[in-house]
Amino acid sequence: MLEITTIRQNPSHVIERLGAKNFDKAAQAITDILALDAQRRAVQQQLDDARNQNKTISEQIGKLYKQGNQQQANELKQQVNTINDNIRQLEANMGSIEQQLDAQLVQLPNLPHQSVPLGKHPDDNQVVKTSGTVPTLHPNAKPHWDLVTQYNLVNFEIGAKITGSGFPLYIGKGARLQRALINFFLDEAIAAGYTEYLPPHLVNEASAYATGQLPDKEGQMYHATADNLYLIPTAEVPLTNIYRDVILKQDELPVKLTGYTPCFRREAGSHGIGTRGLNRLHQFDKVEIVQIQHPDNSYQALEEMLQHVEGLLTKLGLPYRVLRLCGGDMSFTSALTYDLEVFSAAQQQWLEVSSVSNFETYQANRLKLRFRDTETKKNILAHTLNGSALALARIVASLLENNQTPNGITIPQALQKYTGFDIID
RNA sequence: GGAGGUUUGGCAGAGUGGUCGAAUGCGGCGGUCUUGAAAACCGUUGUACCGAAAGGUACCGGGGGUUCGAAUCCCUCAGCCUCCGCCA
């Protein structure tokens, strides 16, 4: 959520930046918000005054009772009753204003960073780098959804029988490859200074709200209604919520966390081309990296995280490209996002395997995640960042496709000590 | 799932209706003393909102209620602890 002070101090800048994110009616929204903000402050002043009167007189009543002066005390009670009627009205007023203000603020997306390219569609994303070479496949090369059947690595039909479509069943070397990738990614993150966590896979409403899944993306999460818990769509939610309502010491920054979790996404309404096989699932595995940073360092940290993910792809020998997302394609909560896509040679398609974002203070504001500035002694909202490092299913898809040979599918060198085998045949 | 207990500031721990935002201790920060450190002593030490400031308001697990007045009484929800049941 944007900070009200930012809006108050520089409304025209906010409107301009919201425009860069293709947010309609930014000017109207900001006008409404400023009006509500002014109302809120005026009403609060009145409320504070009224409460002060209540307190002062109540103290007097206490003293009068001690002196045994019942009659005068009763007179004052009448006065307080009138004040209390006023307080009740002001409170109701205040509640409604705050509700409206909150409803408006929650609808504002984060402001995009200056370097974010303008645009509305994925075509407007900027390719900032392309790396690695696309392999030349043999004549009988197949897309991964055929390979997994040929080598009995994944069975979608049985997954569908057990649960439903989009819940694959990994088998034998297919399952071991998943496990190997998870361990590889976690070890790499630990080596880069991240602390490993194994968080809960269901979260409560407050957590989902704090990282921005609620209220915007309600329908995209699985909801366990009996207990009002949500299945996590990404480890970002539990990992970032570790630091909800926390005030860090400045020297505790940066905080670097990593964790593996399965991720659950309803992906309501998305079917068809580009969703075959492992390309798009309701459940997939992912290792996430999260950083909590001083505002001065967050963009440098973003570049480091990008490099970390690039390093993983390089070690796996996968051709990839880095996109800087345009305003229209970025997530609601992000200020700057890099997407990393690998080229899956048999389906001749770029697959998004990672998204690395700086949220600046947008999440921290909802989380109430701050640090105490050693100089000014003030509590300042921290910057939060996260990235996939990496999402497994699509990595598996491209590994299988790109590394297939007439004799089997080869395992990248870096992964072999984790898999315990070097070929799937 | 059943029964009981508990939830107060960074931590420990008082407070059971009237200057309580909250005693005291520990910890933290600043200072005196010291060659330096420790000890001792003195001071200071929660968060948020409104306000130019003075100052004001809210917060004692969350929400609601009673009262002129609630950390304190009532209702309700949640967390933690103990015992029982069930169970990987």
mmCIF file with all atom_site columns, C-alpha atoms (C1' of nucleotides) in Angstrom, chain B:
data_model
loop_
_atom_site.group_PDB
_atom_site.id
_atom_site.type_symbol
_atom_site.label_atom_id
_atom_site.label_alt_id
_atom_site.label_comp_id
_atom_site.label_asym_id
_atom_site.label_entity_id
_atom_site.label_seq_id
_atom_site.pdbx_PDB_ins_code
_atom_site.Cartn_x
_atom_site.Cartn_y
_atom_site.Cartn_z
_atom_site.occupancy
_atom_site.B_iso_or_equiv
_atom_site.pdbx_formal_charge
_atom_site.auth_seq_id
_atom_site.auth_comp_id
_atom_site.auth_asym_id
_atom_site.auth_atom_id
_atom_site.pdbx_PDB_model_num
ATOM 1  C "C1'" . G B 1 1  ? -12.195 -32.732 20.538 1.00 0.00 ? 1  G B "C1'" 1
ATOM 2  C "C1'" . G B 1 2  ? -12.812 -32.208 26.422 1.00 0.00 ? 2  G B "C1'" 1
ATOM 3  C "C1'" . A B 1 3  ? -11.091 -29.749 31.312 1.00 0.00 ? 3  A B "C1'" 1
ATOM 4  C "C1'" . G B 1 4  ? -8.213  -26.059 33.678 1.00 0.00 ? 4  G B "C1'" 1
ATOM 5  C "C1'" . G B 1 5  ? -4.607  -22.097 33.652 1.00 0.00 ? 5  G B "C1'" 1
ATOM 6  C "C1'" . U B 1 6  ? -2.513  -17.961 31.195 1.00 0.00 ? 6  U B "C1'" 1
ATOM 7  C "C1'" . U B 1 7  ? -1.703  -13.514 27.749 1.00 0.00 ? 7  U B "C1'" 1
ATOM 8  C "C1'" . U B 1 8  ? 0.948   -6.302  30.764 1.00 0.00 ? 8  U B "C1'" 1
ATOM 9  C "C1'" . G B 1 9  ? 6.586   -2.103  27.683 1.00 0.00 ? 9  G B "C1'" 1
ATOM 10 C "C1'" . G B 1 10 ? 13.166  -5.461  24.591 1.00 0.00 ? 10 G B "C1'" 1
ATOM 11 C "C1'" . C B 1 11 ? 12.865  -9.353  28.687 1.00 0.00 ? 11 C B "C1'" 1
ATOM 12 C "C1'" . A B 1 12 ? 11.235  -10.610 33.746 1.00 0.00 ? 12 A B "C1'" 1
ATOM 13 C "C1'" . G B 1 13 ? 7.303   -9.017  36.683 1.00 0.00 ? 13 G B "C1'" 1
ATOM 14 C "C1'" . A B 1 14 ? 3.680   -5.635  39.940 1.00 0.00 ? 14 A B "C1'" 1
ATOM 15 C "C1'" . G B 1 15 ? -0.961  -3.620  39.333 1.00 0.00 ? 15 G B "C1'" 1
ATOM 16 C "C1'" . U B 1 16 ? -8.170  -6.231  40.164 1.00 0.00 ? 16 U B "C1'" 1
ATOM 17 C "C1'" . G B 1 17 ? -12.717 0.327   38.763 1.00 0.00 ? 17 G B "C1'" 1
ATOM 18 C "C1'" . G B 1 18 ? -10.430 6.881   39.622 1.00 0.00 ? 18 G B "C1'" 1
ATOM 19 C "C1'" . U B 1 19 ? -3.852  11.634  37.961 1.00 0.00 ? 19 U B "C1'" 1
ATOM 20 C "C1'" . C B 1 20 ? -1.780  3.995   35.311 1.00 0.00 ? 20 C B "C1'" 1
ATOM 21 C "C1'" . G B 1 21 ? 1.199   4.789   29.502 1.00 0.00 ? 21 G B "C1'" 1
ATOM 22 C "C1'" . A B 1 22 ? 1.505   1.728   33.587 1.00 0.00 ? 22 A B "C1'" 1
ATOM 23 C "C1'" . A B 1 23 ? 5.721   0.220   40.000 1.00 0.00 ? 23 A B "C1'" 1
ATOM 24 C "C1'" . U B 1 24 ? 10.198  -2.561  40.353 1.00 0.00 ? 24 U B "C1'" 1
ATOM 25 C "C1'" . G B 1 25 ? 14.312  -5.427  38.424 1.00 0.00 ? 25 G B "C1'" 1
ATOM 26 C "C1'" . C B 1 26 ? 17.265  -6.753  34.149 1.00 0.00 ? 26 C B "C1'" 1
ATOM 27 C "C1'" . G B 1 27 ? 18.825  -5.197  29.484 1.00 0.00 ? 27 G B "C1'" 1
ATOM 28 C "C1'" . G B 1 28 ? 19.791  -0.769  26.058 1.00 0.00 ? 28 G B "C1'" 1
ATOM 29 C "C1'" . C B 1 29 ? 21.517  4.359   25.514 1.00 0.00 ? 29 C B "C1'" 1
ATOM 30 C "C1'" . G B 1 30 ? 24.014  8.916   27.664 1.00 0.00 ? 30 G B "C1'" 1
ATOM 31 C "C1'" . G B 1 31 ? 27.004  10.748  31.682 1.00 0.00 ? 31 G B "C1'" 1
ATOM 32 C "C1'" . U B 1 32 ? 30.186  10.880  36.424 1.00 0.00 ? 32 U B "C1'" 1
ATOM 33 C "C1'" . C B 1 33 ? 34.264  8.139   38.358 1.00 0.00 ? 33 C B "C1'" 1
ATOM 34 C "C1'" . U B 1 34 ? 38.726  5.269   35.989 1.00 0.00 ? 34 U B "C1'" 1
ATOM 35 C "C1'" . U B 1 35 ? 45.154  5.018   32.490 1.00 0.00 ? 35 U B "C1'" 1
ATOM 36 C "C1'" . G B 1 36 ? 41.262  1.692   30.226 1.00 0.00 ? 36 G B "C1'" 1
ATOM 37 C "C1'" . A B 1 37 ? 37.424  -1.646  31.624 1.00 0.00 ? 37 A B "C1'" 1
ATOM 38 C "C1'" . A B 1 38 ? 34.268  -3.583  35.426 1.00 0.00 ? 38 A B "C1'" 1
ATOM 39 C "C1'" . A B 1 39 ? 31.622  -2.111  39.716 1.00 0.00 ? 39 A B "C1'" 1
ATOM 40 C "C1'" . A B 1 40 ? 29.048  1.980   41.809 1.00 0.00 ? 40 A B "C1'" 1
ATOM 41 C "C1'" . C B 1 41 ? 26.180  6.366   41.163 1.00 0.00 ? 41 C B "C1'" 1
ATOM 42 C "C1'" . C B 1 42 ? 23.027  9.912   38.138 1.00 0.00 ? 42 C B "C1'" 1
ATOM 43 C "C1'" . G B 1 43 ? 19.939  10.557  33.973 1.00 0.00 ? 43 G B "C1'" 1
ATOM 44 C "C1'" . U B 1 44 ? 17.323  8.435   29.934 1.00 0.00 ? 44 U B "C1'" 1
ATOM 45 C "C1'" . U B 1 45 ? 14.792  4.475   27.423 1.00 0.00 ? 45 U B "C1'" 1
ATOM 46 C "C1'" . G B 1 46 ? 7.438   1.765   23.647 1.00 0.00 ? 46 G B "C1'" 1
ATOM 47 C "C1'" . U B 1 47 ? 4.408   2.516   19.059 1.00 0.00 ? 47 U B "C1'" 1
ATOM 48 C "C1'" . A B 1 48 ? 1.065   5.268   16.110 1.00 0.00 ? 48 A B "C1'" 1
ATOM 49 C "C1'" . C B 1 49 ? -2.004  9.420   14.847 1.00 0.00 ? 49 C B "C1'" 1
ATOM 50 C "C1'" . C B 1 50 ? -3.324  14.931  15.076 1.00 0.00 ? 50 C B "C1'" 1
ATOM 51 C "C1'" . G B 1 51 ? -0.653  19.589  15.764 1.00 0.00 ? 51 G B "C1'" 1
ATOM 52 C "C1'" . A B 1 52 ? 4.077   24.872  13.365 1.00 0.00 ? 52 A B "C1'" 1
ATOM 53 C "C1'" . A B 1 53 ? 4.696   24.241  18.515 1.00 0.00 ? 53 A B "C1'" 1
ATOM 54 C "C1'" . A B 1 54 ? 2.864   23.810  23.329 1.00 0.00 ? 54 A B "C1'" 1
ATOM 55 C "C1'" . G B 1 55 ? 0.298   19.904  23.783 1.00 0.00 ? 55 G B "C1'" 1
ATOM 56 C "C1'" . G B 1 56 ? -3.519  16.252  22.814 1.00 0.00 ? 56 G B "C1'" 1
ATOM 57 C "C1'" . U B 1 57 ? -5.467  11.232  21.573 1.00 0.00 ? 57 U B "C1'" 1
ATOM 58 C "C1'" . A B 1 58 ? -5.212  5.903   21.094 1.00 0.00 ? 58 A B "C1'" 1
ATOM 59 C "C1'" . C B 1 59 ? -2.874  1.259   22.348 1.00 0.00 ? 59 C B "C1'" 1
ATOM 60 C "C1'" . C B 1 60 ? -1.843  -3.536  28.794 1.00 0.00 ? 60 C B "C1'" 1
ATOM 61 C "C1'" . G B 1 61 ? -3.402  -10.647 23.003 1.00 0.00 ? 61 G B "C1'" 1
ATOM 62 C "C1'" . G B 1 62 ? -7.843  -9.147  19.002 1.00 0.00 ? 62 G B "C1'" 1
ATOM 63 C "C1'" . G B 1 63 ? -12.993 -7.492  18.800 1.00 0.00 ? 63 G B "C1'" 1
ATOM 64 C "C1'" . G B 1 64 ? -17.424 -5.941  21.414 1.00 0.00 ? 64 G B "C1'" 1
ATOM 65 C "C1'" . G B 1 65 ? -19.980 -4.335  25.995 1.00 0.00 ? 65 G B "C1'" 1
ATOM 66 C "C1'" . U B 1 66 ? -20.957 -2.133  31.209 1.00 0.00 ? 66 U B "C1'" 1
ATOM 67 C "C1'" . U B 1 67 ? -19.517 2.737   33.595 1.00 0.00 ? 67 U B "C1'" 1
ATOM 68 C "C1'" . C B 1 68 ? -18.965 9.690   34.454 1.00 0.00 ? 68 C B "C1'" 1
ATOM 69 C "C1'" . G B 1 69 ? -14.253 6.780   34.472 1.00 0.00 ? 69 G B "C1'" 1
ATOM 70 C "C1'" . A B 1 70 ? -11.557 0.042   32.499 1.00 0.00 ? 70 A B "C1'" 1
ATOM 71 C "C1'" . A B 1 71 ? -4.967  -2.940  32.290 1.00 0.00 ? 71 A B "C1'" 1
ATOM 72 C "C1'" . U B 1 72 ? -8.639  -3.906  36.215 1.00 0.00 ? 72 U B "C1'" 1
ATOM 73 C "C1'" . C B 1 73 ? -15.798 -5.999  35.553 1.00 0.00 ? 73 C B "C1'" 1
ATOM 74 C "C1'" . C B 1 74 ? -18.816 -8.782  31.515 1.00 0.00 ? 74 C B "C1'" 1
ATOM 75 C "C1'" . C B 1 75 ? -19.191 -11.264 26.505 1.00 0.00 ? 75 C B "C1'" 1
ATOM 76 C "C1'" . U B 1 76 ? -16.584 -13.231 22.453 1.00 0.00 ? 76 U B "C1'" 1
ATOM 77 C "C1'" . C B 1 77 ? -12.471 -14.787 19.379 1.00 0.00 ? 77 C B "C1'" 1
ATOM 78 C "C1'" . A B 1 78 ? -7.285  -16.095 19.095 1.00 0.00 ? 78 A B "C1'" 1
ATOM 79 C "C1'" . G B 1 79 ? -2.327  -17.577 20.920 1.00 0.00 ? 79 G B "C1'" 1
ATOM 80 C "C1'" . C B 1 80 ? 0.523   -20.113 24.695 1.00 0.00 ? 80 C B "C1'" 1
ATOM 81 C "C1'" . C B 1 81 ? 0.927   -23.777 28.917 1.00 0.00 ? 81 C B "C1'" 1
ATOM 82 C "C1'" . U B 1 82 ? -0.828  -28.316 31.730 1.00 0.00 ? 82 U B "C1'" 1
ATOM 83 C "C1'" . C B 1 83 ? -3.860  -32.758 31.907 1.00 0.00 ? 83 C B "C1'" 1
ATOM 84 C "C1'" . C B 1 84 ? -7.162  -36.234 29.126 1.00 0.00 ? 84 C B "C1'" 1
ATOM 85 C "C1'" . G B 1 85 ? -8.726  -38.258 24.279 1.00 0.00 ? 85 G B "C1'" 1
ATOM 86 C "C1'" . C B 1 86 ? -7.235  -39.129 19.154 1.00 0.00 ? 86 C B "C1'" 1
ATOM 87 C "C1'" . C B 1 87 ? -3.104  -39.498 15.900 1.00 0.00 ? 87 C B "C1'" 1
ATOM 88 C "C1'" . A B 1 88 ? 1.865   -39.104 11.862 1.00 0.00 ? 88 A B "C1'" 1
#
